[in-house]
Coordinates of C-alpha atoms in Angstrom, one line a residue:
Chain A
X1 CA 2.2 -2.6 -1.6
X2 CA -0.7 -4.1 0.2
X3 CA -3.7 -1.8 0.0
X4 CA -4.9 -2.3 3.6
X5 CA -8.5 -0.9 3.9
X6 CA -7.7 0.6 7.3
X7 CA -4.9 2.7 5.8
X8 CA -7.0 3.7 2.7
X9 CA -10.0 4.7 4.9
X10 CA -7.7 6.5 7.3
X11 CA -5.9 8.6 4.7
X12 CA -9.0 9.5 2.7
X13 CA -11.3 10.2 5.6
X14 CA -8.8 12.1 7.7
X15 CA -7.6 14.0 4.7
X16 CA -11.1 15.2 3.8
X17 CA -11.9 15.9 7.5
X18 CA -8.8 18.0 8.0
X19 CA -9.6 19.8 4.7
X20 CA -13.0 20.7 6.0
X21 CA -11.6 21.7 9.4
X22 CA -9.2 24.0 7.6
X23 CA -12.0 25.7 5.6
X24 CA -14.0 26.1 8.8
X25 CA -11.0 27.3 10.8
X26 CA -10.1 30.0 8.3
X27 CA -13.7 31.0 8.3
X28 CA -14.2 30.5 4.6
X29 CA -17.5 28.8 5.6
X30 CA -19.3 30.1 8.7
X31 CA -22.4 28.8 10.3
X32 CA -23.7 29.3 13.9
X33 CA -25.9 27.4 16.3
X34 CA -27.0 23.9 15.3
X35 CA -25.7 24.3 11.8
X36 CA -22.2 25.3 13.1
X37 CA -22.3 22.3 15.5
X38 CA -23.1 19.9 12.6
X39 CA -20.5 21.3 10.3
X40 CA -17.7 21.2 12.8
X41 CA -18.9 17.9 14.0
X42 CA -18.6 16.5 10.5
X43 CA -15.0 17.7 10.2
X44 CA -14.1 16.3 13.6
X45 CA -15.9 13.0 12.9
X46 CA -14.1 12.4 9.6
X47 CA -10.7 13.3 11.1
X48 CA -11.2 11.2 14.2
X49 CA -12.8 8.3 12.3
X50 CA -9.7 8.3 10.0
X51 CA -7.3 8.4 12.9
X52 CA -9.1 5.5 14.7
X53 CA -9.1 3.5 11.4
X54 CA -5.3 3.9 11.3
X55 CA -5.0 2.3 14.7
X56 CA -6.6 -0.9 13.3
X57 CA -3.6 -1.2 11.0
X58 CA -1.4 -1.6 14.1
X59 CA -0.4 -5.1 15.1
X60 CA 0.4 -4.0 18.7
X61 CA -1.9 -1.0 19.4
X62 CA -1.1 -0.9 23.1
X63 CA 2.1 0.9 22.3
X64 CA 0.4 3.5 20.0
X65 CA 0.7 6.2 22.7
X66 CA 4.5 6.1 22.2
X67 CA 4.1 7.2 18.6
X68 CA 4.0 10.8 19.8
X69 CA 7.7 10.6 21.0
X70 CA 9.9 10.6 17.9
X71 CA 9.0 13.8 16.1
X72 CA 12.6 14.6 15.5
X73 CA 13.0 12.0 12.8
X74 CA 9.7 10.3 12.1
X75 CA 7.0 11.7 9.8
X76 CA 4.5 9.2 11.3
X77 CA 5.2 10.6 14.8
X78 CA 4.9 14.2 13.5
X79 CA 1.6 13.3 11.9
X80 CA 0.2 12.0 15.2
X81 CA 1.3 15.1 17.1
X82 CA 0.0 17.5 14.3
X83 CA -3.4 15.7 14.2
X84 CA -4.0 15.9 17.9
X85 CA -2.7 19.5 18.1
X86 CA -5.1 20.5 15.3
X87 CA -8.1 19.0 17.0
X88 CA -7.2 20.7 20.3
X89 CA -6.4 24.1 18.9
X90 CA -9.5 24.2 16.7
X91 CA -11.8 23.3 19.6
X92 CA -12.3 26.9 20.9
X93 CA -13.2 28.0 17.4
X94 CA -15.7 25.2 17.0
X95 CA -17.2 26.2 20.3
X96 CA -17.3 29.8 19.3
X97 CA -19.1 29.0 16.0
X98 CA -21.5 26.7 17.7
X99 CA -22.5 29.0 20.5
X100 CA -22.0 32.2 18.4
X101 CA -19.5 33.6 20.9
X102 CA -17.7 35.6 18.3
X103 CA -14.2 34.7 19.6
X104 CA -11.1 35.8 17.8
X105 CA -10.5 33.8 14.6
X106 CA -6.7 33.5 15.3
X107 CA -7.3 30.1 16.9
X108 CA -9.1 29.0 13.7
X109 CA -6.4 30.2 11.4
X110 CA -3.6 28.6 13.4
X111 CA -5.6 25.4 13.6
X112 CA -6.4 25.5 9.9
X113 CA -2.7 25.8 9.0
X114 CA -2.0 22.9 11.3
X115 CA -4.8 20.9 9.7
X116 CA -3.2 21.3 6.3
X117 CA 0.2 20.5 7.8
X118 CA -1.2 17.3 9.2
X119 CA -2.2 16.2 5.7
X120 CA 1.3 17.1 4.5
X121 CA 2.8 14.9 7.2
X122 CA 0.6 12.0 6.2
X123 CA 1.8 12.4 2.6
X124 CA 5.4 12.5 3.7
X125 CA 5.1 9.1 5.4
X126 CA 4.9 7.7 1.9
X127 CA 7.0 10.2 0.0
X128 CA 10.1 9.6 2.2
X129 CA 10.3 5.9 1.3
X130 CA 13.0 5.5 -1.3
X131 CA 12.4 1.8 -1.5
X132 CA 9.0 2.6 -3.2
X133 CA 10.0 4.7 -6.2
X134 CA 6.4 5.5 -7.2
X135 CA 5.9 7.4 -3.9
X136 CA 9.3 9.0 -3.6
X137 CA 8.4 12.1 -5.5
X138 CA 7.1 15.6 -4.7
X139 CA 3.9 14.9 -6.6
X140 CA 2.8 12.6 -3.7
X141 CA 2.3 15.5 -1.2
X142 CA 0.7 17.6 -4.0
X143 CA -1.8 14.9 -4.6
X144 CA -2.6 14.5 -0.9
X145 CA -3.0 18.3 -0.5
X146 CA -5.2 18.6 -3.6
X147 CA -7.5 15.9 -2.3
X148 CA -7.7 17.4 1.2
X149 CA -8.3 21.0 0.1
X150 CA -10.8 20.1 -2.6
X151 CA -12.7 17.6 -0.4
X152 CA -12.8 20.2 2.4
X153 CA -14.1 22.9 0.0
X154 CA -16.9 20.6 -1.3
X155 CA -17.9 19.7 2.2
X156 CA -17.8 23.4 3.2
X157 CA -20.1 24.2 0.3
X158 CA -17.6 26.7 -1.3
X159 CA -18.3 27.5 -4.9
X160 CA -14.5 27.6 -5.5
X161 CA -14.7 23.7 -5.2
X162 CA -15.7 23.6 -8.8
X163 CA -12.3 25.0 -9.7
X164 CA -10.3 23.2 -7.0
X165 CA -11.5 19.9 -8.2
X166 CA -9.5 20.2 -11.4
X167 CA -6.3 20.3 -9.3
X168 CA -7.2 16.8 -8.1
X169 CA -7.6 15.8 -11.7
X170 CA -4.3 17.3 -12.6
X171 CA -2.5 15.8 -9.6
X172 CA -3.9 12.3 -10.3
X173 CA -2.8 12.5 -13.9
X174 CA 0.7 13.8 -12.9
X175 CA 0.9 11.1 -10.2
X176 CA 0.1 8.4 -12.7
X177 CA 2.2 9.8 -15.5
X178 CA 5.3 10.3 -13.3
X179 CA 4.7 7.2 -11.3
X180 CA 4.5 4.7 -14.2
X181 CA 8.1 5.3 -15.0
X182 CA 9.4 5.8 -11.5
X183 CA 10.6 2.3 -10.8
X184 CA 12.6 2.1 -14.0
X185 CA 14.1 5.6 -13.4
X186 CA 15.2 4.5 -9.9
X187 CA 17.4 2.1 -11.7
X188 CA 17.2 -0.8 -9.2
X189 CA 17.1 -4.2 -10.9
X190 CA 17.7 -7.8 -9.8
X191 CA 21.3 -7.1 -10.8
X192 CA 21.7 -4.2 -8.4
X193 CA 19.7 -5.9 -5.6
X194 CA 21.9 -8.9 -5.6
X195 CA 25.1 -7.1 -6.9
X196 CA 25.5 -9.9 -9.4
X197 CA 25.0 -7.8 -12.5
X198 CA 28.8 -7.7 -13.0
X199 CA 28.6 -11.4 -13.9
X200 CA 25.6 -11.5 -16.1
X201 CA 21.8 -11.5 -16.2
X202 CA 20.2 -12.6 -12.9
X203 CA 17.1 -14.8 -12.8
X204 CA 15.5 -16.7 -9.9
X205 CA 16.7 -20.3 -9.8
X206 CA 14.7 -21.2 -6.7
X207 CA 12.7 -19.1 -4.3
X208 CA 14.0 -18.7 -0.7
X209 CA 10.9 -20.3 0.7
X210 CA 8.1 -22.4 -0.7
X211 CA 5.2 -20.6 1.0
X212 CA 4.2 -17.0 1.6
X213 CA 5.8 -14.7 4.2
X214 CA 5.3 -11.2 5.6
X215 CA 7.3 -9.6 2.8
X216 CA 5.3 -11.2 0.0
X217 CA 2.0 -10.3 1.6
X218 CA 2.9 -6.7 2.6
X219 CA 5.2 -5.5 -0.1
X220 CA 4.9 -7.7 -3.1
X221 CA 1.1 -7.6 -3.3
X222 CA 0.3 -7.9 -7.0
X223 CA -3.3 -8.8 -6.9
X224 CA -4.6 -5.3 -6.5
X225 CA -3.0 -4.0 -9.7
X226 CA -5.0 -6.3 -11.9
X227 CA -7.8 -3.8 -12.8
X228 CA -5.6 -0.7 -12.6
X229 CA -6.7 0.8 -15.9
X230 CA -10.4 0.5 -15.1
X231 CA -9.9 1.8 -11.5
X232 CA -8.1 4.9 -12.9
X233 CA -11.1 5.7 -15.0
X234 CA -13.4 5.1 -12.1
X235 CA -11.3 7.2 -9.8
X236 CA -11.0 10.1 -12.3
X237 CA -14.8 9.9 -13.1
X238 CA -16.0 9.8 -9.5
X239 CA -13.5 12.0 -7.9
X240 CA -13.3 14.7 -10.5
X241 CA -15.6 14.6 -13.6
X242 CA -18.9 13.6 -11.9
X243 CA -18.7 15.9 -8.9
X244 CA -17.8 18.8 -11.3
X245 CA -20.8 18.0 -13.4
X246 CA -23.0 17.8 -10.3
X247 CA -21.8 21.1 -9.0
X248 CA -22.6 22.8 -12.3
X249 CA -26.1 21.2 -12.8
X250 CA -27.5 20.7 -9.3
X251 CA -27.9 23.7 -7.0
X252 CA -26.6 23.9 -3.5
X253 CA -26.8 22.4 -0.9
X254 CA -27.9 19.1 -2.6
X255 CA -25.3 19.5 -5.3
X256 CA -22.5 19.8 -2.7
X257 CA -23.8 16.8 -0.8
X258 CA -24.0 14.6 -3.9
X259 CA -20.6 15.8 -5.2
X260 CA -19.1 15.0 -1.8
X261 CA -20.3 11.4 -1.9
X262 CA -19.1 10.9 -5.4
X263 CA -15.7 12.6 -4.7
X264 CA -15.3 10.4 -1.6
X265 CA -15.8 7.2 -3.5
X266 CA -13.5 8.3 -6.2
X267 CA -10.9 9.3 -3.7
X268 CA -11.1 5.8 -2.1
X269 CA -10.5 4.2 -5.6
X270 CA -7.6 6.5 -6.2
X271 CA -6.1 5.7 -2.8
X272 CA -6.5 2.0 -3.4
X273 CA -4.4 2.4 -6.6
X274 CA -1.9 4.5 -4.7
X275 CA -1.0 1.5 -2.6
X276 CA -1.8 -1.4 -5.0
X277 CA 0.4 0.1 -7.9
X278 CA 3.3 1.0 -5.6
X279 CA 6.1 -1.4 -6.2
X280 CA 8.8 -2.1 -3.5
X281 CA 12.3 -2.8 -4.5
X282 CA 12.4 -5.9 -2.1
X283 CA 10.3 -7.6 -4.8
X284 CA 13.5 -7.7 -6.9
X285 CA 15.0 -10.4 -4.6
X286 CA 12.0 -12.5 -5.5
X287 CA 12.1 -11.7 -9.2
X288 CA 8.8 -9.9 -8.8
X289 CA 7.6 -6.3 -8.5
Chain B
X1 CA 15.8 7.5 20.0
X2 CA 15.2 7.1 16.3
X3 CA 17.8 9.7 15.2
X4 CA 20.9 7.9 13.9
X5 CA 24.3 8.2 15.6
X6 CA 26.6 10.4 13.5
X7 CA 29.2 7.7 13.5
X8 CA 29.9 4.6 15.5
X9 CA 33.4 3.5 16.7
X10 CA 32.7 0.0 15.7
X11 CA 30.7 -1.2 12.6
X12 CA 29.9 -4.8 13.3
X13 CA 28.6 -6.8 10.4
X14 CA 28.9 -9.8 8.1
X15 CA 30.9 -10.6 5.1
X16 CA 29.1 -13.2 3.1
X17 CA 31.0 -15.2 0.5
X18 CA 28.8 -16.0 -2.5
X19 CA 31.6 -18.2 -3.9
X20 CA 31.6 -20.5 -0.9
X21 CA 27.9 -20.6 0.0
X22 CA 26.2 -23.8 -1.1
X23 CA 22.7 -22.8 -0.2
X24 CA 22.3 -25.5 2.5
X25 CA 20.1 -23.2 4.7
X26 CA 22.1 -24.1 7.8
X27 CA 22.3 -20.3 8.6
X28 CA 18.6 -20.1 8.4
X29 CA 18.0 -22.9 10.9
X30 CA 20.8 -21.8 13.1
X31 CA 19.4 -18.3 13.3
X32 CA 15.8 -19.5 13.9
X33 CA 17.1 -21.9 16.5
X34 CA 19.0 -19.4 18.5
X35 CA 16.5 -16.6 18.2
X36 CA 13.6 -18.8 19.0
X37 CA 14.4 -18.6 22.7
X38 CA 12.3 -16.3 24.9
X39 CA 9.6 -14.5 23.0
X40 CA 10.9 -16.3 19.9
X41 CA 10.0 -16.1 16.2
X42 CA 6.5 -17.4 15.7
X43 CA 5.3 -19.7 12.9
X44 CA 1.8 -19.9 11.6
X45 CA 0.4 -23.3 10.5
X46 CA 4.0 -24.7 10.4
X47 CA 2.9 -28.3 9.6
X48 CA -0.2 -27.4 7.7
X49 CA -1.1 -26.7 4.1
X50 CA -0.1 -23.0 4.1
X51 CA 2.9 -22.7 6.5
X52 CA 4.3 -19.2 7.2
X53 CA 6.8 -17.9 9.7
X54 CA 9.1 -15.2 10.9
X55 CA 12.7 -15.5 9.8
X56 CA 15.6 -13.1 10.2
X57 CA 17.6 -14.7 7.4
X58 CA 16.5 -16.1 4.0
X59 CA 18.7 -17.8 1.4
X60 CA 17.8 -17.2 -2.2
X61 CA 19.2 -19.0 -5.2
X62 CA 19.8 -17.2 -8.5
X63 CA 20.9 -18.3 -11.9
X64 CA 23.3 -15.9 -13.5
X65 CA 23.9 -16.0 -17.2
X66 CA 27.2 -14.5 -18.4
X67 CA 27.4 -13.2 -21.9
X68 CA 29.6 -16.1 -22.8
X69 CA 29.8 -19.6 -21.2
X70 CA 27.5 -21.6 -19.0
X71 CA 25.1 -20.1 -16.4
X72 CA 26.1 -20.1 -12.8
X73 CA 24.1 -20.8 -9.7
X74 CA 24.6 -18.3 -6.9
X75 CA 23.2 -18.9 -3.4
X76 CA 22.4 -15.7 -1.8
X77 CA 21.7 -15.3 2.0
X78 CA 19.7 -12.1 2.7
X79 CA 19.5 -10.5 6.2
X80 CA 19.8 -7.1 7.8
X81 CA 22.8 -5.2 6.5
X82 CA 23.0 -2.9 9.7
X83 CA 23.1 0.2 7.5
X84 CA 25.0 3.3 8.6
X85 CA 22.1 5.4 7.3
X86 CA 19.3 3.0 8.2
X87 CA 16.0 4.3 6.9
X88 CA 14.1 1.8 9.1
X89 CA 15.3 3.6 12.2
X90 CA 14.4 7.1 11.4
X91 CA 10.9 6.4 10.2
X92 CA 10.0 4.6 13.5
X93 CA 7.4 6.7 15.4
X94 CA 7.7 5.1 18.8
X95 CA 11.4 4.9 19.3
X96 CA 11.4 1.1 19.2
X97 CA 13.9 1.0 16.3
X98 CA 17.4 2.2 17.1
X99 CA 21.0 1.9 16.0
X100 CA 23.5 1.3 18.8
X101 CA 26.0 4.1 19.1
X102 CA 28.7 1.8 20.4
X103 CA 28.8 -0.9 17.7
X104 CA 26.3 0.1 15.0
X105 CA 23.9 -2.9 15.5
X106 CA 20.4 -2.0 14.4
X107 CA 17.8 -3.4 16.9
X108 CA 14.1 -3.3 17.7
X109 CA 12.9 -2.9 21.3
X110 CA 9.8 -5.0 21.3
X111 CA 8.5 -3.3 24.4
X112 CA 8.1 0.0 22.4
X113 CA 7.0 -1.4 19.0
X114 CA 3.4 -0.8 18.0
X115 CA 3.6 -3.0 14.9
X116 CA 2.8 -0.3 12.3
X117 CA 5.2 -1.9 9.8
X118 CA 6.6 1.4 8.5
X119 CA 10.2 0.3 9.2
X120 CA 9.7 -2.8 7.0
X121 CA 8.4 -0.5 4.2
X122 CA 11.4 1.7 4.6
X123 CA 13.9 -1.1 4.3
X124 CA 14.9 -1.9 0.7
X125 CA 16.3 -5.3 1.6
X126 CA 13.3 -7.0 3.2
X127 CA 15.3 -7.4 6.4
X128 CA 12.4 -6.9 8.8
X129 CA 9.4 -9.3 9.2
X130 CA 6.4 -8.6 11.5
X131 CA 5.8 -11.5 13.9
X132 CA 2.2 -12.4 13.3
X133 CA 1.7 -13.8 16.8
X134 CA 3.4 -11.1 18.8
X135 CA 2.5 -8.1 16.6
X136 CA 6.0 -6.6 16.8
X137 CA 8.7 -6.3 14.3
X138 CA 11.6 -8.8 14.2
X139 CA 15.0 -8.4 12.6
X140 CA 18.6 -9.7 12.8
X141 CA 20.2 -8.7 16.0
X142 CA 23.7 -9.9 14.9
X143 CA 23.2 -12.2 17.8
X144 CA 23.9 -9.4 20.3
X145 CA 23.1 -11.9 23.0
X146 CA 25.9 -14.2 21.8
X147 CA 28.7 -11.9 20.7
X148 CA 29.2 -10.3 24.1
X149 CA 28.1 -13.3 26.1
X150 CA 30.8 -14.3 28.5
X151 CA 28.9 -17.4 29.6
X152 CA 29.6 -18.9 26.2
X153 CA 32.9 -20.4 25.2
X154 CA 34.9 -17.9 23.2
X155 CA 34.5 -19.7 19.8
X156 CA 30.7 -19.4 20.2
X157 CA 30.8 -15.6 20.6
X158 CA 29.8 -14.9 17.0
X159 CA 26.3 -14.9 15.4
X160 CA 24.6 -18.2 15.2
X161 CA 24.5 -18.1 11.3
X162 CA 28.3 -17.6 11.2
X163 CA 28.9 -20.4 13.8
X164 CA 26.5 -22.7 12.0
X165 CA 27.8 -22.3 8.5
X166 CA 29.5 -25.6 7.4
X167 CA 31.4 -24.1 4.5
X168 CA 32.7 -21.0 6.3
X169 CA 30.9 -18.7 3.9
X170 CA 29.9 -16.2 6.6
X171 CA 32.4 -14.0 8.4
X172 CA 31.6 -11.7 11.4
X173 CA 33.7 -8.7 12.4
X174 CA 34.2 -5.0 12.7
X175 CA 34.2 -3.1 9.4
X176 CA 35.4 0.1 11.1
X177 CA 38.7 -1.5 11.7
X178 CA 40.7 -1.8 8.4
X179 CA 42.8 -4.5 9.9
X180 CA 39.9 -6.8 10.9
X181 CA 39.4 -10.1 9.1
X182 CA 36.2 -8.9 7.4
X183 CA 37.7 -5.6 6.2
X184 CA 40.7 -7.4 4.7
X185 CA 38.5 -10.1 3.1
X186 CA 36.2 -7.5 1.6
X187 CA 39.2 -5.5 0.3
X188 CA 40.9 -8.5 -1.1
X189 CA 37.8 -10.0 -2.8
X190 CA 36.1 -6.8 -3.9
X191 CA 33.2 -7.0 -1.4
X192 CA 30.2 -5.0 -2.5
X193 CA 27.1 -3.4 -0.9
X194 CA 23.5 -4.1 -2.1
X195 CA 21.7 -1.3 -3.9
X196 CA 24.2 1.4 -2.8
X197 CA 22.3 4.1 -4.8
X198 CA 19.5 4.1 -2.3
X199 CA 21.9 5.8 0.1
X200 CA 21.5 3.4 3.0
X201 CA 25.2 2.8 3.4
X202 CA 25.0 -0.9 4.4
X203 CA 27.8 -2.3 6.6
X204 CA 27.5 -5.9 5.5
X205 CA 29.5 -6.8 2.4
X206 CA 29.0 -9.6 -0.1
X207 CA 32.1 -11.3 -1.7
X208 CA 31.4 -12.0 -5.4
X209 CA 31.8 -15.5 -6.8
X210 CA 35.3 -16.1 -8.0
X211 CA 36.0 -16.4 -11.7
X212 CA 35.5 -19.9 -13.1
X213 CA 38.6 -21.9 -14.4
X214 CA 39.3 -21.8 -18.1
X215 CA 37.0 -24.2 -19.9
X216 CA 38.7 -26.7 -22.3
X217 CA 37.3 -27.1 -25.8
X218 CA 37.0 -30.9 -25.5
X219 CA 34.7 -32.6 -23.0
X220 CA 36.0 -32.6 -19.5
X221 CA 35.3 -36.4 -19.5
X222 CA 37.7 -37.0 -22.4
X223 CA 40.6 -38.3 -20.3
X224 CA 38.3 -40.9 -18.7
X225 CA 37.1 -42.3 -22.1
X226 CA 40.7 -42.9 -23.3
X227 CA 41.5 -45.8 -21.1
X228 CA 44.8 -47.7 -21.5
X229 CA 44.5 -51.2 -20.2
X230 CA 47.5 -52.8 -18.5
X231 CA 48.4 -56.2 -17.1
X232 CA 46.3 -59.2 -18.2
X233 CA 43.6 -56.9 -19.6
X234 CA 46.3 -55.1 -21.6
X235 CA 47.7 -58.4 -23.0
X236 CA 44.1 -59.5 -23.9
X237 CA 43.5 -56.1 -25.5
X238 CA 46.7 -56.4 -27.7
X239 CA 46.0 -60.1 -28.7
X240 CA 42.4 -59.6 -29.5
X241 CA 43.3 -56.4 -31.4
X242 CA 45.7 -58.4 -33.7
X243 CA 43.2 -61.2 -34.6

């Protein structure tokens, strides 16, 4: 799949943002006055920047408002609704923390649960697609949730981040380990795609078109996989190992700030691979993956 | 509404005969020609070095190698299969994608489409292509503007690809009716669905290439090489043979 920067930035930034909003909403990290404003502002900024980035992926954004309508069947629609609901419901809590009003934390807890649900809906947009076997597994939501909760905990300056970060490492390893065999396990081949396996072995005699098309650019994007092994090491190093080391060696708050930057860059590398390594079964019609 | 109808009284679709198809691409041009009216299907740099365009139908060519005997060329038209359990419809966040309750045709309402491309990701068959100029998703409509069009002569009330096929390799009809031409053809010829394990329950059926005739041990050209001359040439042949 084509690793579009808008979608990578959207899912990483909004994931981390909603993770931080969840930590602030539950009240795991509390600050008042200007510090409270900045903390909540960071959470809102990341979440909103991510959502805005997602709209750059749309070829016809003027109809984006209609995306709130199909929550009955569409995870993408559910995500839009959950994201907006989270930002609205958490607003009183943010106001309360900023101005030290001491309002009831119920709003915060509901909003925090919604924030995590938003990240879950994001992950389900990919998980639901059977045509992309690498994504079509429960490990995908686990990976998204691990990134959001860990990223949120680092940004919130919670010491537990040092332990949470290993869930990201485990989720990435599981994602890669399970994902590498997923296409083969799904069992689709050129023979099943064309239905010609009953006759014999199918190969491409001539392509359907001599130049590129939307399918080749969007779903059969092989360029991004070239440096997969190196990118995996970079992702694991920057998202997990280095931030863990920083959290141990450098005291708060600088440790958390440095760890957050490293974790964010690592998460972007991991998310690039999430798209670039995902193979769509439509490639079989072209004899490619 | 992007929830799917539980069942449709009609299941309109195509039966594509892989035995008869010669890969001439007439269906591709007929489709592009008919559907290029109105908003149309845009092309980018069509006469330049890197042409690209929106097509609702593509014809692939495969070489199939049986365990014994010579390989076969199979031409393979690929378009929307109008699935009963269409994943492209349910993922749509705006309600632009829908499956018609009356006849099962899967359509996109361009006025609602925001061009997110998720439906194209969800489709295993590559049936949907985003129009780069208009920013909305395009797909086979089964020529819904032809098949019910009373302004057209009756013989033209079928999809352009079917009407334009010079070898009669494409058949249009109602798969919900076991007595329809397409249902009978599919039953008779062992029509199959593509990637059925993905649970999309496609309506369209492909008719497999027929078995090849028995191959003789000797060259098929042998009878042509054993020429018996007659008349003057025969007399000359006999005389010269005796000298």
